[in-house]
Short mmCIF file of C-alpha atoms in Angstrom, two decimals:
data_model
loop_
_atom_site.label_atom_id
_atom_site.label_comp_id
_atom_site.label_asym_id
_atom_site.label_seq_id
_atom_site.Cartn_x
_atom_site.Cartn_y
_atom_site.Cartn_z
CA UNK A 1 134.67 190.20 62.49
CA UNK A 2 137.62 187.87 62.25
CA UNK A 3 137.53 184.54 60.57
CA UNK A 4 138.18 181.76 62.84
CA UNK A 5 140.22 178.78 61.94
CA UNK A 6 137.84 176.58 60.99
CA UNK A 7 136.40 179.00 58.77
CA UNK A 8 139.61 179.52 56.94
CA UNK A 9 140.09 175.93 56.48
CA UNK A 10 136.83 175.42 54.99
CA UNK A 11 137.37 178.45 52.51
CA UNK A 12 140.76 177.44 51.77
CA UNK A 13 139.20 173.74 50.87
CA UNK A 14 136.43 175.67 48.71
CA UNK A 15 139.24 177.69 47.23
CA UNK A 16 141.47 174.27 46.40
CA UNK A 17 138.21 173.00 44.65
CA UNK A 18 137.82 175.80 42.26
CA UNK A 19 135.63 177.91 44.36
CA UNK A 20 137.69 181.40 44.26
CA UNK A 21 138.48 183.27 41.43
CA UNK A 22 140.60 186.45 42.73
CA UNK A 23 140.11 189.63 41.09
CA UNK A 24 136.63 188.53 39.62
CA UNK A 25 133.65 190.58 40.88
CA UNK A 26 131.17 188.75 43.24
CA UNK A 27 127.81 189.37 42.16
CA UNK A 28 125.13 190.07 44.82
CA UNK A 29 121.47 190.21 43.58
CA UNK A 30 119.29 191.89 45.96
CA UNK A 31 116.31 194.54 47.05
CA UNK A 32 115.67 197.49 49.00
CA UNK A 33 116.45 198.00 51.78
CA UNK A 34 118.57 194.99 51.88
CA UNK A 35 121.23 196.85 49.24
CA UNK A 36 121.82 199.32 51.71
CA UNK A 37 123.06 196.36 54.42
CA UNK A 38 125.28 195.28 51.80
CA UNK A 39 127.00 198.73 51.41
CA UNK A 40 127.32 198.93 55.33
CA UNK A 41 129.49 195.62 55.06
CA UNK A 42 131.71 196.77 51.99
CA UNK A 43 133.95 198.67 53.87
CA UNK A 44 134.80 195.13 55.83
CA UNK A 45 134.80 193.27 52.41
CA UNK A 46 137.53 195.51 50.92
CA UNK A 47 139.73 195.01 54.04
CA UNK A 48 139.69 191.12 53.30
CA UNK A 49 139.09 191.15 49.46
CA UNK A 50 140.89 194.22 48.10
CA UNK A 51 140.83 192.53 44.83
CA UNK A 52 137.45 191.10 44.66
CA UNK A 53 134.90 194.00 44.39
CA UNK A 54 131.30 193.44 45.08
CA UNK A 55 128.93 193.84 42.14
CA UNK A 56 125.57 194.72 43.77
CA UNK A 57 122.57 194.33 41.22
CA UNK A 58 119.72 195.77 43.30
CA UNK A 59 116.17 196.19 41.54
CA UNK A 60 112.63 196.79 42.83
CA UNK A 61 111.40 193.94 45.39
CA UNK A 62 109.14 192.54 42.27
CA UNK A 63 111.50 193.09 39.52
CA UNK A 64 114.04 191.16 41.89
CA UNK A 65 111.94 187.99 42.02
CA UNK A 66 110.82 188.15 38.75
CA UNK A 67 114.52 188.34 37.31
CA UNK A 68 115.54 185.60 40.11
CA UNK A 69 112.64 183.10 38.83
CA UNK A 70 113.45 183.71 35.07
CA UNK A 71 117.24 183.13 35.74
CA UNK A 72 116.73 179.74 38.02
CA UNK A 73 114.32 178.38 35.26
CA UNK A 74 117.10 179.27 32.41
CA UNK A 75 120.08 178.30 34.65
CA UNK A 76 121.67 181.17 33.57
CA UNK A 77 122.13 184.89 34.71
CA UNK A 78 122.12 183.72 38.23
CA UNK A 79 124.43 185.90 40.65
CA UNK A 80 126.84 184.27 43.14
CA UNK A 81 124.51 185.62 46.29
CA UNK A 82 120.83 186.32 46.12
CA UNK A 83 118.28 187.89 48.21
CA UNK A 84 115.16 186.00 48.75
CA UNK A 85 111.95 187.31 50.65
CA UNK A 86 110.21 184.62 52.51
CA UNK A 87 107.14 183.94 50.24
CA UNK A 88 109.57 183.02 47.42
CA UNK A 89 111.89 180.62 49.57
CA UNK A 90 110.12 177.51 49.24
CA UNK A 91 109.42 177.88 45.27
CA UNK A 92 112.89 178.77 44.89
CA UNK A 93 114.33 175.93 47.01
CA UNK A 94 111.64 173.37 45.21
CA UNK A 95 114.01 174.36 41.81
CA UNK A 96 116.84 172.46 43.02
CA UNK A 97 118.97 175.45 41.99
CA UNK A 98 120.35 176.61 44.94
CA UNK A 99 123.07 175.16 47.34
CA UNK A 100 122.44 173.07 50.04
CA UNK A 101 123.80 174.98 53.16
CA UNK A 102 123.70 171.91 55.32
CA UNK A 103 125.96 169.98 53.04
CA UNK A 104 129.89 170.22 53.77
CA UNK A 105 132.00 171.98 53.70
CA UNK A 106 129.16 174.95 54.60
CA UNK A 107 127.61 172.48 57.35
CA UNK A 108 125.06 175.57 58.63
CA UNK A 109 123.15 173.01 60.53
CA UNK A 110 125.70 173.65 63.57
CA UNK A 111 123.93 177.13 63.56
CA UNK A 112 120.10 175.84 63.44
CA UNK A 113 120.11 177.26 67.38
CA UNK A 114 121.40 180.58 66.47
CA UNK A 115 117.96 181.52 65.02
CA UNK A 116 114.50 181.45 65.58
CA UNK A 117 113.17 177.68 64.51
CA UNK A 118 110.30 179.14 62.36
CA UNK A 119 112.67 181.22 60.49
CA UNK A 120 115.15 178.24 60.24
CA UNK A 121 112.03 175.83 59.04
CA UNK A 122 111.03 178.54 56.44
CA UNK A 123 114.65 177.88 54.39
CA UNK A 124 114.39 174.03 55.37
CA UNK A 125 113.11 171.18 53.31
CA UNK A 126 113.86 167.64 54.74
CA UNK A 127 117.56 168.12 55.57
CA UNK A 128 118.38 170.63 53.24
CA UNK A 129 118.91 174.15 53.96
CA UNK A 130 118.44 176.42 50.81
CA UNK A 131 119.14 179.89 52.38
CA UNK A 132 120.08 181.78 55.71
CA UNK A 133 117.76 184.32 56.89
CA UNK A 134 119.14 188.03 57.74
CA UNK A 135 116.08 189.88 59.14
CA UNK A 136 112.70 188.74 60.37
CA UNK A 137 109.24 190.24 60.93
CA UNK A 138 107.64 189.18 64.09
CA UNK A 139 104.09 190.29 64.28
CA UNK A 140 101.72 192.09 66.75
CA UNK A 141 98.52 194.01 66.58
CA UNK A 142 99.11 197.61 66.10
CA UNK A 143 96.54 199.75 67.39
CA UNK A 144 95.39 203.18 68.04
CA UNK A 145 95.14 203.76 71.52
CA UNK A 146 93.37 207.29 71.45
CA UNK A 147 90.80 205.74 69.14
CA UNK A 148 90.21 202.77 71.61
CA UNK A 149 89.94 205.22 74.56
CA UNK A 150 87.28 207.18 72.52
CA UNK A 151 85.32 204.22 72.05
CA UNK A 152 85.41 203.18 75.70
CA UNK A 153 87.60 200.10 74.49
CA UNK A 154 90.15 198.58 76.90
CA UNK A 155 93.54 197.65 75.26
CA UNK A 156 93.07 193.80 76.53
CA UNK A 157 89.89 193.39 74.99
CA UNK A 158 92.09 193.18 71.19
CA UNK A 159 94.00 190.11 72.66
CA UNK A 160 91.71 188.13 74.74
CA UNK A 161 89.65 186.29 72.53
CA UNK A 162 88.35 186.13 68.73
CA UNK A 163 84.75 187.62 70.27
CA UNK A 164 86.37 190.19 72.38
CA UNK A 165 88.16 191.64 69.57
CA UNK A 166 84.92 191.72 67.53
CA UNK A 167 83.02 193.13 70.16
CA UNK A 168 85.80 196.01 70.46
CA UNK A 169 84.99 196.42 66.61
CA UNK A 170 81.25 196.89 67.22
CA UNK A 171 82.11 199.67 69.69
CA UNK A 172 84.49 201.45 67.22
CA UNK A 173 81.99 201.01 64.50
CA UNK A 174 79.49 203.20 66.51
CA UNK A 175 82.16 205.99 66.04
CA UNK A 176 83.05 205.66 62.47
CA UNK A 177 85.97 203.87 62.78
CA UNK A 178 86.94 200.45 61.28
CA UNK A 179 88.26 197.48 63.12
CA UNK A 180 90.68 196.70 60.60
CA UNK A 181 91.67 197.13 56.99
CA UNK A 182 89.95 193.87 55.29
CA UNK A 183 88.27 191.04 56.64
CA UNK A 184 90.74 188.84 54.98
CA UNK A 185 93.42 190.09 57.54
CA UNK A 186 91.27 188.21 60.34
CA UNK A 187 90.85 184.99 58.32
CA UNK A 188 94.91 184.87 57.77
CA UNK A 189 95.21 185.64 61.52
CA UNK A 190 92.76 182.68 62.41
CA UNK A 191 94.39 180.29 59.91
CA UNK A 192 97.88 180.45 61.63
CA UNK A 193 96.78 180.40 65.37
CA UNK A 194 96.95 177.32 67.01
CA UNK A 195 99.40 175.42 64.54
CA UNK A 196 102.21 173.44 66.05
CA UNK A 197 105.84 173.10 64.84
CA UNK A 198 105.78 170.99 61.52
CA UNK A 199 102.28 171.61 60.43
CA UNK A 200 101.64 173.86 57.09
CA UNK A 201 99.33 176.64 56.88
CA UNK A 202 97.65 174.86 53.66
CA UNK A 203 99.30 171.73 52.97
CA UNK A 204 99.68 168.74 55.33
CA UNK A 205 103.12 166.82 55.37
CA UNK A 206 102.11 164.74 52.49
CA UNK A 207 101.26 167.47 50.23
CA UNK A 208 97.22 167.16 50.72
CA UNK A 209 95.42 170.74 50.74
CA UNK A 210 93.77 171.22 54.06
CA UNK A 211 91.35 173.85 53.16
CA UNK A 212 88.37 171.81 53.80
CA UNK A 213 89.22 171.41 57.43
CA UNK A 214 87.20 173.15 60.40
CA UNK A 215 90.48 175.40 60.72
CA UNK A 216 89.29 177.22 57.47
CA UNK A 217 85.65 176.95 58.09
CA UNK A 218 86.13 179.08 61.33
CA UNK A 219 88.60 181.50 59.61
CA UNK A 220 86.13 181.93 57.15
CA UNK A 221 83.17 182.59 59.52
CA UNK A 222 85.06 184.91 61.54
CA UNK A 223 85.65 187.17 58.23
CA UNK A 224 81.80 187.03 57.27
CA UNK A 225 81.09 188.23 60.86
CA UNK A 226 83.27 191.03 60.48
CA UNK A 227 82.07 191.66 57.02
CA UNK A 228 78.37 191.55 57.58
CA UNK A 229 78.83 193.94 60.88
CA UNK A 230 80.92 196.39 58.99
CA UNK A 231 83.82 196.01 61.13
CA UNK A 232 86.26 196.02 58.00
CA UNK A 233 87.33 198.96 55.72
CA UNK A 234 87.45 196.50 52.80
CA UNK A 235 90.98 197.97 51.80
CA UNK A 236 94.14 195.89 51.05
CA UNK A 237 97.13 196.88 52.97
CA UNK A 238 99.31 199.36 51.45
CA UNK A 239 96.94 200.45 48.85
CA UNK A 240 96.62 204.09 48.25
CA UNK A 241 93.11 204.38 50.13
CA UNK A 242 94.40 202.37 53.39
CA UNK A 243 97.54 204.84 53.65
CA UNK A 244 94.76 207.34 53.91
CA UNK A 245 92.56 205.55 56.17
CA UNK A 246 95.56 204.94 58.47
CA UNK A 247 96.48 208.56 58.21
CA UNK A 248 93.18 209.93 59.04
CA UNK A 249 92.32 207.54 62.17
CA UNK A 250 89.90 205.57 60.34
CA UNK A 251 91.32 202.13 60.99
CA UNK A 252 92.13 201.30 64.50
CA UNK A 253 94.08 198.09 64.24
CA UNK A 254 96.64 196.55 61.87
CA UNK A 255 98.47 193.19 62.43
CA UNK A 256 101.70 193.41 61.15
CA UNK A 257 105.46 192.88 61.24
CA UNK A 258 107.54 194.70 63.43
CA UNK A 259 108.80 197.01 60.77
CA UNK A 260 105.55 198.61 60.46
CA UNK A 261 106.50 200.99 63.28
CA UNK A 262 109.30 202.19 61.03
CA UNK A 263 106.92 202.63 57.94
CA UNK A 264 104.58 204.55 60.04
CA UNK A 265 106.98 206.89 61.42
CA UNK A 266 108.86 207.64 58.14
CA UNK A 267 106.43 208.00 55.51
CA UNK A 268 103.02 206.44 56.46
CA UNK A 269 101.65 208.55 59.31
CA UNK A 270 104.30 210.27 60.69
CA UNK A 271 101.80 212.84 62.03
CA UNK A 272 100.38 209.91 64.14
CA UNK A 273 103.54 209.80 66.42
CA UNK A 274 102.77 208.71 69.96
CA UNK A 275 98.91 207.21 69.11
CA UNK A 276 100.19 203.64 68.19
CA UNK A 277 100.85 201.00 70.57
CA UNK A 278 101.40 196.99 69.88
CA UNK A 279 99.67 194.06 71.53
CA UNK A 280 99.29 190.40 71.48
CA UNK A 281 97.17 189.30 68.35
CA UNK A 282 93.64 187.69 69.49
CA UNK A 283 93.63 184.62 71.38
CA UNK A 284 97.18 183.91 71.68
CA UNK A 285 97.94 184.11 67.62
CA UNK A 286 101.40 184.11 66.76
CA UNK A 287 102.52 185.18 63.20
CA UNK A 288 105.24 186.82 61.04
CA UNK A 289 105.02 189.26 58.37
CA UNK A 290 107.94 189.31 55.97
CA UNK A 291 111.63 187.89 56.61
CA UNK A 292 114.45 188.43 54.06
CA UNK A 293 117.23 185.23 53.51
CA UNK A 294 120.57 184.94 51.17
CA UNK A 295 121.05 182.03 49.23
CA UNK A 296 123.86 180.64 47.04
CA UNK A 297 122.90 179.50 43.67
CA UNK A 298 124.17 176.06 42.24
CA UNK A 299 125.70 177.88 39.49
CA UNK A 300 127.71 180.37 41.33
CA UNK A 301 131.19 180.07 40.34
CA UNK A 302 132.49 181.76 43.62
CA UNK A 303 130.66 179.91 46.52
CA UNK A 304 133.92 179.97 48.91
CA UNK A 305 133.66 183.99 48.19
CA UNK A 306 129.51 183.97 48.51
CA UNK A 307 129.69 182.08 51.57
CA UNK A 308 132.06 184.07 53.23
CA UNK A 309 129.84 187.04 52.37
CA UNK A 310 126.53 185.24 53.44
CA UNK A 311 128.05 184.77 56.91
CA UNK A 312 129.01 188.54 57.23
CA UNK A 313 125.54 189.35 56.38
CA UNK A 314 123.62 186.61 58.41
CA UNK A 315 125.59 185.11 60.97
CA UNK A 316 127.67 188.44 62.09
CA UNK A 317 126.02 190.05 65.38
CA UNK A 318 128.01 193.37 64.48
CA UNK A 319 126.40 193.48 61.02
CA UNK A 320 122.91 192.17 62.29
CA UNK A 321 123.04 195.12 64.85
CA UNK A 322 124.12 197.66 61.81
CA UNK A 323 121.13 196.86 60.12
CA UNK A 324 118.93 197.23 63.07
CA UNK A 325 119.96 200.42 64.07
CA UNK A 326 120.61 201.95 60.57
CA UNK A 327 117.34 204.37 60.42
CA UNK A 328 116.70 203.66 56.60
CA UNK A 329 116.98 199.68 57.27
CA UNK A 330 115.84 199.24 60.82
CA UNK A 331 115.70 195.29 60.23
CA UNK A 332 114.82 193.08 63.12
CA UNK A 333 117.78 190.74 63.19
CA UNK A 334 117.13 187.19 62.35
CA UNK A 335 120.55 186.26 64.40
CA UNK A 336 119.38 185.44 68.13
CA UNK A 337 122.53 186.84 69.48
CA UNK A 338 122.14 190.34 68.31
CA UNK A 339 118.74 190.29 69.92
CA UNK A 340 120.14 190.87 73.35
CA UNK A 341 121.00 194.51 72.58
CA UNK A 342 120.21 196.87 75.08
CA UNK A 343 118.10 198.65 72.29
CA UNK A 344 115.54 195.84 72.85
CA UNK A 345 114.83 197.18 76.35
CA UNK A 346 114.70 200.78 75.34
CA UNK A 347 111.09 202.62 74.66
CA UNK A 348 110.15 203.09 70.99
CA UNK A 349 109.07 207.08 71.07
CA UNK A 350 107.01 206.68 68.21
CA UNK A 351 104.71 204.40 70.02
CA UNK A 352 104.25 206.13 73.25
CA UNK A 353 107.26 205.29 74.76
CA UNK A 354 106.34 201.64 74.68
CA UNK A 355 108.71 198.53 75.24
CA UNK A 356 107.76 197.36 71.81
CA UNK A 357 110.88 195.46 70.96
CA UNK A 358 110.61 193.37 73.93
CA UNK A 359 106.95 192.25 72.54
CA UNK A 360 108.26 191.68 69.15
CA UNK A 361 111.28 189.46 70.67
CA UNK A 362 108.77 187.40 72.64
CA UNK A 363 106.63 186.98 69.33
CA UNK A 364 109.72 185.75 67.37
CA UNK A 365 110.24 183.30 70.14
CA UNK A 366 106.79 182.00 70.13
CA UNK A 367 105.83 181.66 66.34
CA UNK A 368 105.58 177.85 65.61
CA UNK A 369 108.03 176.15 62.95
CA UNK A 370 105.69 175.88 60.20
CA UNK A 371 106.12 173.73 57.05
CA UNK A 372 106.47 175.65 54.14
CA UNK A 373 105.14 174.37 50.65
CA UNK A 374 106.18 175.49 47.15
CA UNK A 375 102.67 175.69 46.45
CA UNK A 376 101.49 178.02 49.42
CA UNK A 377 101.30 180.85 47.25
CA UNK A 378 99.17 179.34 44.99
CA UNK A 379 96.83 178.26 47.34
CA UNK A 380 96.86 181.53 49.39
CA UNK A 381 95.76 183.04 45.95
CA UNK A 382 92.76 180.71 45.60
CA UNK A 383 91.72 180.78 49.23
CA UNK A 384 91.61 184.64 48.91
CA UNK A 385 89.67 184.40 45.85
CA UNK A 386 87.01 182.23 47.26
CA UNK A 387 86.50 184.40 50.46
CA UNK A 388 85.93 187.50 48.19
CA UNK A 389 83.11 184.79 46.42
CA UNK A 390 81.68 184.62 50.10
CA UNK A 391 82.09 188.09 51.40
CA UNK A 392 80.88 189.84 47.84
CA UNK A 393 78.41 187.41 46.05
CA UNK A 394 77.09 185.17 49.31
CA UNK A 395 78.72 182.00 48.28
CA UNK A 396 78.20 179.46 50.87
CA UNK A 397 81.72 178.85 52.80
CA UNK A 398 81.47 174.87 52.33
CA UNK A 399 81.36 175.35 48.50
CA UNK A 400 83.95 177.90 48.51
CA UNK A 401 86.27 175.87 50.58
CA UNK A 402 85.49 172.97 48.45
CA UNK A 403 85.80 174.70 45.27
CA UNK A 404 89.34 176.12 46.50
CA UNK A 405 90.59 172.49 47.22
CA UNK A 406 89.64 171.50 43.62
CA UNK A 407 91.59 174.21 42.18
CA UNK A 408 94.46 173.95 44.30
CA UNK A 409 94.53 170.09 43.37
CA UNK A 410 94.28 170.94 39.88
CA UNK A 411 96.89 173.85 39.57
CA UNK A 412 99.35 172.26 41.75
CA UNK A 413 99.89 169.67 39.17
CA UNK A 414 100.94 171.85 36.43
#
């Protein structure tokens, strides 16, 4: 992990511009388990900068993003380097309070091909780059192979088509096992299927809501079909009841990011070791769950040092692999150069010896580079509420989507 001559020149340039203040702590705001990765690199950092300690401000996931939202709005109380979960990146970038990493002297555009194209797109707004990715969550469908076998369902039925996936659910239902946790999960999967690079889930390139499109109509229809057939457990992921159902084998499949394997093994359902597998999602759909980034606030007074630490976290193969192999972190590396480690060809014992890392890597390569919109989270909340009205109150799909569009337009103007 040596700084090359180019980097040294850049740092000197920043220092000359007043970017470095030796002796002052570098403030890093983050959340679990990214805080563990910062601690992993601290020995390297101390060797490089014995007079510049890292001040780590680690809050819970929710508290961290609330604190950063408040600080960005106020323009004060900001760290030198901040972690951002993917669902917050577009909103924080739209604030204009994050440093453009494509601008000199950072010029991160040269690294575009070093990351999955979708992860780069998540941090981009036009030609601006608000953050660098440190970990990603390529998605696959987790399933209980023992429950499928007992119901006479072949594994490929889960991936072949939306119809074969639902048919598998009907066979599982006959044995009192739910296909999925919530019909909303099926809607979310379909919404992301068949999208192409540059397209958005909820908005087009001009910022117009797309919720009255055939894509949303079909997604709602699939969710309603699953609900009417009794294929979903009506449980939100990571609720207490959902965890209990996962442990007791009442839910057979769960679409999720690669990190779910670690959750199952370490705390969610360790007693199910060897019973889970992963496979491609229905009808060739590709999606991701989660993903972490780091950004440098415009207000940072130590941008040179923040940039150096950011590179150590996001663009250093050794760090990325250390985060992957640390059992308490187990973060899928965002840096493609770290995805050729022999670990990726090794079996995952919790998944019955399946070579799942290869599937997750293939998924990461296949996910389209979707355009993010600052109001994606708002649109998702409104669409979910309208889907609930369809599933629970019998509201027509056409009326629900028309109401969703009206609410999105109105609230996005605020």
